[in-house]
Coordinates of C-alpha atoms and ligand atoms in Angstrom, one line a residue:
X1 CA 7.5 -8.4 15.7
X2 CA 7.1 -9.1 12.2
X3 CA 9.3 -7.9 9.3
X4 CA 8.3 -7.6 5.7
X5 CA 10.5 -9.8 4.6
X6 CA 9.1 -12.8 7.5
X7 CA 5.6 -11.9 5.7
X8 CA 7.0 -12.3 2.1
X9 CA 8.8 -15.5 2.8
X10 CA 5.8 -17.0 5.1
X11 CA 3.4 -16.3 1.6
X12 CA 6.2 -17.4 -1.1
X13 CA 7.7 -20.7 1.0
X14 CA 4.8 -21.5 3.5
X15 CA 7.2 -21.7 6.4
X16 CA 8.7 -19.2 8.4
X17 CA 10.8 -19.1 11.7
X18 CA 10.4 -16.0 14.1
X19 CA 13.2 -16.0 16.7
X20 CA 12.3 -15.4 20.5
X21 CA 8.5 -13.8 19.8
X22 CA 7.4 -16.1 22.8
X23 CA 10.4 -16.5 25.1
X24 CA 8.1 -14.3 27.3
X25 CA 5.2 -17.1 27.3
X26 CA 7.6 -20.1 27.8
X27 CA 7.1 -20.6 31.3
X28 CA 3.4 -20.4 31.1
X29 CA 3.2 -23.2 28.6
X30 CA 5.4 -25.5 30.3
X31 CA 2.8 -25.6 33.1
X32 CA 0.2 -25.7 30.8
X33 CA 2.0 -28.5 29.0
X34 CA 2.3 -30.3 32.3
X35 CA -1.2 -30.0 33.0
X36 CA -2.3 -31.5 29.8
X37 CA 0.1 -34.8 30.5
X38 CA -1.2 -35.2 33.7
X39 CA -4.9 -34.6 32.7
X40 CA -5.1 -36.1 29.2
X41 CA -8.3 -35.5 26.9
X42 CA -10.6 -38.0 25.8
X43 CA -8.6 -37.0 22.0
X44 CA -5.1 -38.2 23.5
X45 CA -3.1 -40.3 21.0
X46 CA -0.8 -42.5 22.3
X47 CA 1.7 -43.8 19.1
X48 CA 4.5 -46.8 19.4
X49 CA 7.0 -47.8 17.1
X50 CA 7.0 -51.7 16.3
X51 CA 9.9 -52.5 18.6
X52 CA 7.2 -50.4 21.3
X53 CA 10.3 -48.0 23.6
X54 CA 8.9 -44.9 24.9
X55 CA 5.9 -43.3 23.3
X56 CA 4.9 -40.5 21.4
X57 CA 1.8 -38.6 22.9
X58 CA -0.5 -36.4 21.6
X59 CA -3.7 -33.9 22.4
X60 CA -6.0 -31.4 20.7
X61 CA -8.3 -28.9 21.5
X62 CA -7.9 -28.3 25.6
X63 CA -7.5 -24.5 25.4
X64 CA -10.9 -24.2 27.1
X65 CA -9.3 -26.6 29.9
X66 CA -5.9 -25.5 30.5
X67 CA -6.0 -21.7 32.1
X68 CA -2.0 -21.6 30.8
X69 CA -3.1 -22.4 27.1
X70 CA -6.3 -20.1 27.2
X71 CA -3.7 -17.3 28.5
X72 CA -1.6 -17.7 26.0
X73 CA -4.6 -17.5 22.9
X74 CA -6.0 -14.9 24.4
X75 CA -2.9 -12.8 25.6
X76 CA 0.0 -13.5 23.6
X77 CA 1.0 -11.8 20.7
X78 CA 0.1 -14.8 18.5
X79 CA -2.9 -13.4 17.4
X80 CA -1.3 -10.2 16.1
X81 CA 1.2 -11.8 14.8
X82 CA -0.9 -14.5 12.7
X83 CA -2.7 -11.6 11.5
X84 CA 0.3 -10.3 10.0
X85 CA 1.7 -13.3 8.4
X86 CA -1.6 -14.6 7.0
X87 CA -1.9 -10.6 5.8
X88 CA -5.3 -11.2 7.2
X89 CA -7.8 -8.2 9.1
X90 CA -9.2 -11.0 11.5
X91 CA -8.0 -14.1 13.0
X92 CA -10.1 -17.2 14.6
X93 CA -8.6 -20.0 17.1
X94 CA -9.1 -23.1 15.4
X95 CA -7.4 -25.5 17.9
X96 CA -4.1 -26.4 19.8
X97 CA -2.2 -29.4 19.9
X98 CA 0.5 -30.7 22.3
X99 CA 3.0 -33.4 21.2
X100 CA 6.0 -35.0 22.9
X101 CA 8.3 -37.8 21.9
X102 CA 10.2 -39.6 24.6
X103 CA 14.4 -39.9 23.9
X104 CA 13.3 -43.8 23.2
X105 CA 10.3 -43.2 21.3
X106 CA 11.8 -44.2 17.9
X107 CA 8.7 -42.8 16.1
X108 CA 9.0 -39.9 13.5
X109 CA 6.4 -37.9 12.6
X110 CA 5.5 -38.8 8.8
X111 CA 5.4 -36.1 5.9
X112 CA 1.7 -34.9 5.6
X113 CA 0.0 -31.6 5.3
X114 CA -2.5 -30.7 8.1
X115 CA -5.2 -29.4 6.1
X116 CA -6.6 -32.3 4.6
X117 CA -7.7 -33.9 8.0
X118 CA -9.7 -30.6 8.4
X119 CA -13.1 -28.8 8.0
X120 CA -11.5 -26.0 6.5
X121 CA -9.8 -24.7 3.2
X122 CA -8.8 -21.1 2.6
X123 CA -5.0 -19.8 1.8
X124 CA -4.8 -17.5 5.3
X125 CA -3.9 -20.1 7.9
X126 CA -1.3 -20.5 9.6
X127 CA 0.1 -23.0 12.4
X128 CA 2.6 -22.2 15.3
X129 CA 4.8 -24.9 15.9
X130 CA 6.2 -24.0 19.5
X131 CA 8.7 -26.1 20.6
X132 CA 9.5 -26.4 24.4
X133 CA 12.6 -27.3 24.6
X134 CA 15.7 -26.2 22.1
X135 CA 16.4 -28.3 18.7
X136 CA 18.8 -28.8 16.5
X137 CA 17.9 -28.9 12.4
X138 CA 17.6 -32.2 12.5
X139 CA 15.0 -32.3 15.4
X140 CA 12.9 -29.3 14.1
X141 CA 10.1 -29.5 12.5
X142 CA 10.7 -30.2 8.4
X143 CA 8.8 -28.4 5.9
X144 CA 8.9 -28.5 2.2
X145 CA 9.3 -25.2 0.7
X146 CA 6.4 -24.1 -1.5
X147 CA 4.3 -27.0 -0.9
X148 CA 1.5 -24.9 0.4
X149 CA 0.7 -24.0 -3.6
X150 CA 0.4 -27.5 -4.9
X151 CA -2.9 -27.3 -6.7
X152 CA -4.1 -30.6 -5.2
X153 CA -4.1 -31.5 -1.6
X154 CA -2.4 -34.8 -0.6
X155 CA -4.5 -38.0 0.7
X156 CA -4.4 -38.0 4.9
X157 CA -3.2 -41.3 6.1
X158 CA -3.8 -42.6 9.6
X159 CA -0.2 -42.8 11.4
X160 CA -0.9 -46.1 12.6
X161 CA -1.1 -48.2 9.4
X162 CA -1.0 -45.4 6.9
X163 CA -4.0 -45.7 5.7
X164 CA -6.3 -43.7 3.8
X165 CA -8.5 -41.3 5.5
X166 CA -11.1 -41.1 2.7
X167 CA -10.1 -44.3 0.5
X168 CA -10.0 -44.0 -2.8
X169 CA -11.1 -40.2 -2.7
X170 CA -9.3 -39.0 -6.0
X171 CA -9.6 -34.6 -5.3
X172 CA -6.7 -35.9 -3.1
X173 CA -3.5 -36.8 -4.4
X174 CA -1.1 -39.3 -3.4
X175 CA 2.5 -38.2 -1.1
X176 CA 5.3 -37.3 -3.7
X177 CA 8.6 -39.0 -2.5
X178 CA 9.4 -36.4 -0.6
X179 CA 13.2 -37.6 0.2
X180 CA 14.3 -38.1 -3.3
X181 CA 16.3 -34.8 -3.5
X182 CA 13.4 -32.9 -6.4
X183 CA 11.9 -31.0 -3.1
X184 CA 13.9 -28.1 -0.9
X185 CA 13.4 -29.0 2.7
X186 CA 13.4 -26.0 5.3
X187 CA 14.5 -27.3 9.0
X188 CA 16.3 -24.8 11.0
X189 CA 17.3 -25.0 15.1
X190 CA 15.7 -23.4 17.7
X191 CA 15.1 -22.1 21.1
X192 CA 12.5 -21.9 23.5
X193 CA 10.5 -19.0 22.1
X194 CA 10.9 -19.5 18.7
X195 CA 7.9 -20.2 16.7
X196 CA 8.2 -22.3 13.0
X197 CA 5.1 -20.8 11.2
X198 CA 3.9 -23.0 8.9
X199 CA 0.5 -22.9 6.3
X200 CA -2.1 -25.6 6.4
X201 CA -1.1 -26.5 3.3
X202 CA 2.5 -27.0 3.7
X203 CA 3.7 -30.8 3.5
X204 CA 5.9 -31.3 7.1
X205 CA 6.8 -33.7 9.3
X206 CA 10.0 -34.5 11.8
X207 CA 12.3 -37.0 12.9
X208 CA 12.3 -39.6 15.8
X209 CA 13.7 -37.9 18.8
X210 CA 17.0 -39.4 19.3
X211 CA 18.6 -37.2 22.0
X212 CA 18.4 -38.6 25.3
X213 CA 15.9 -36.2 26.7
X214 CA 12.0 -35.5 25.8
X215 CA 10.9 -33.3 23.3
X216 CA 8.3 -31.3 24.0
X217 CA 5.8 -29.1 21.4
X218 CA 2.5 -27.4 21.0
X219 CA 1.3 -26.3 18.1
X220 CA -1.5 -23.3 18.1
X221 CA -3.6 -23.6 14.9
X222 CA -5.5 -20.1 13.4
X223 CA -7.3 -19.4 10.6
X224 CA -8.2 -15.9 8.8
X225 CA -10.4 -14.1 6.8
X226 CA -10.7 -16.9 3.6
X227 CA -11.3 -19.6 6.3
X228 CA -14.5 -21.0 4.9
X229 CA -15.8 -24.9 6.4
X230 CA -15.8 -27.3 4.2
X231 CA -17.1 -31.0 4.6
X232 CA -15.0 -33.7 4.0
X233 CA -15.8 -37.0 2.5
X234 CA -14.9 -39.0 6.2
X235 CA -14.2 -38.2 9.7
X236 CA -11.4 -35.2 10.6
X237 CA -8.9 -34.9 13.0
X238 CA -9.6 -33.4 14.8
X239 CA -13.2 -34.5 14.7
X240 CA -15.9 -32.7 15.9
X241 CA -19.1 -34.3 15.4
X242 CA -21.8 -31.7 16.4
X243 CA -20.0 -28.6 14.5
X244 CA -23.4 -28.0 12.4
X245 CA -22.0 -26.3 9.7
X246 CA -23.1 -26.1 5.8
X247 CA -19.8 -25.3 3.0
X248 CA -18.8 -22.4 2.1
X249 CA -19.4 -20.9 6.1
X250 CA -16.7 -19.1 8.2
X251 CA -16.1 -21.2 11.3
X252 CA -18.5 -20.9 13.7
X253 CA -17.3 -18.2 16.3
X254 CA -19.0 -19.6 19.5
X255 CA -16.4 -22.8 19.1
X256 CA -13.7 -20.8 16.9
X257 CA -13.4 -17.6 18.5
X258 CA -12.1 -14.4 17.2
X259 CA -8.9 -13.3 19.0
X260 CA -8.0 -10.4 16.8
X261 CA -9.6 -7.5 14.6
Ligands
LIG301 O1 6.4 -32.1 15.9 C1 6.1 -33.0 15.2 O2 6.5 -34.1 15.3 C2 5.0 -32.8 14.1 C3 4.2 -31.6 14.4 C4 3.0 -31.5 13.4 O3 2.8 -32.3 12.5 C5 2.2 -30.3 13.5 O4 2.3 -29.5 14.4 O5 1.3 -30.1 12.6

């Protein structure tokens, strides 16, 4: 499902789109998806913009609590298929994440990378970015080419009030401009069953929805063999309080399960 060339691109740009891998699984996570909305975790994000239309939801880690999502981890070919692209002989379920934004949301999602927020740092990663629904380019998730090799990782900010996740931490680096025209920004349409794969590490983010429908995403999260923990200097998001874990460990496998090799 995979071709050489999707491998060499998803290790040289840190994104990658694979077209129609899981226009088989579709249906499934729409119910799952549905679920989730109507039985929201104790995680759920709600954001607004200032002028406060519709909103722009969000939920972690209910694979254990949503049959449809569990399915899907356990069944799909995602794992094989993270396995490939991270060049990786085993892959672990870190966590999934649902997101929609509402025609009137007005709220974009801002450029960050992902990995900062979490306990874990390693090259062979990899996030799928599933949308429900079909986009155009302009929709689709953004990601800037090649960010995944920065040396330094960039400061977390809470959406809210952009602030600081670990004030005044300097290993992190402040968010380049990213609009000023020095970066190369991949965003390409897609369909239901196309998946943007995208490294930890890669800086992304996407606009308000401004069509006059929902959007609707999830985004499955893996890790591979050079997943190690790592502990942050603050709280991640996700956050999980009770993970017990000492640097330099692979994620523990009774939360983090091994779905392939
Ligand atoms: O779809 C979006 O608005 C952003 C998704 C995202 O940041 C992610 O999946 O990590």
């Amino acid at each position: 499902m995979v071709s050489a060339q999707q491998i060499t691109d998803y290790q040289n740009q840190g994104v990658v789109v694979l077209r129609g891998v899981f226009k088989d699984w579709i249906e499934t996570l729409n119910r799952g998806a549905d679920y989730n909305v109507a039985h929201p975790s104790s995680r759920a994000i709600t954001h607004h913009s200032a002028n406060n239309k519709g909103r722009f939801f969000e939920d972690f880690c209910n694979w254990k609590n949503i049959a449809e999502y569990q399915q899907f981890v356990e069944q799909s070919p995602m794992a094989s298929i993270a396995a490939q692209l991270m060049q990786s002989s085993q892959v672990q379920f870190f966590h999934d994440h649902y997101l929609d934004k509402a025609a009137t949301s007005t709220v974009a999602t801002p450029w960050h990378q992902d990995m900062p927020y979490y306990f874990v740092e390693g090259m062979q990663n990899v996030s799928f970015w599933i949308p429900l629904d079909a986009r155009t380019a302009q929709l689709s998730l953004k990601s800037v080419i090649g960010s995944h090799l920065w040396p330094k990782l960039v400061m977390p900010t809470k959406w809210s009030n952009n602030a600081e996740f670990y004030p005044g931490d300097t290993q992190f680096m402040a968010l380049p401009d990213i609009d000023n025209g020095d970066y190369q920004i991949h965003s390409e349409a897609v369909e239901p069953g196309d998946v943007v794969a995208f490294n930890f590490r890669t800086v992304h983010g996407a606009n308000a929805n401004n069509v006059d429908s929902i959007n609707r995403t999830l985004s499955f999260r893996l890790v591979g063999d050079d997943a190690r923990y790592v502990q942050r200097p603050g709280k991640t998001s996700p956050d999980y309080p009770d993970i017990n874990q000492q640097n330099g460990q692979r994620l523990r496998d009774d939360w983090f399960p091994l779905i392939y090799g």
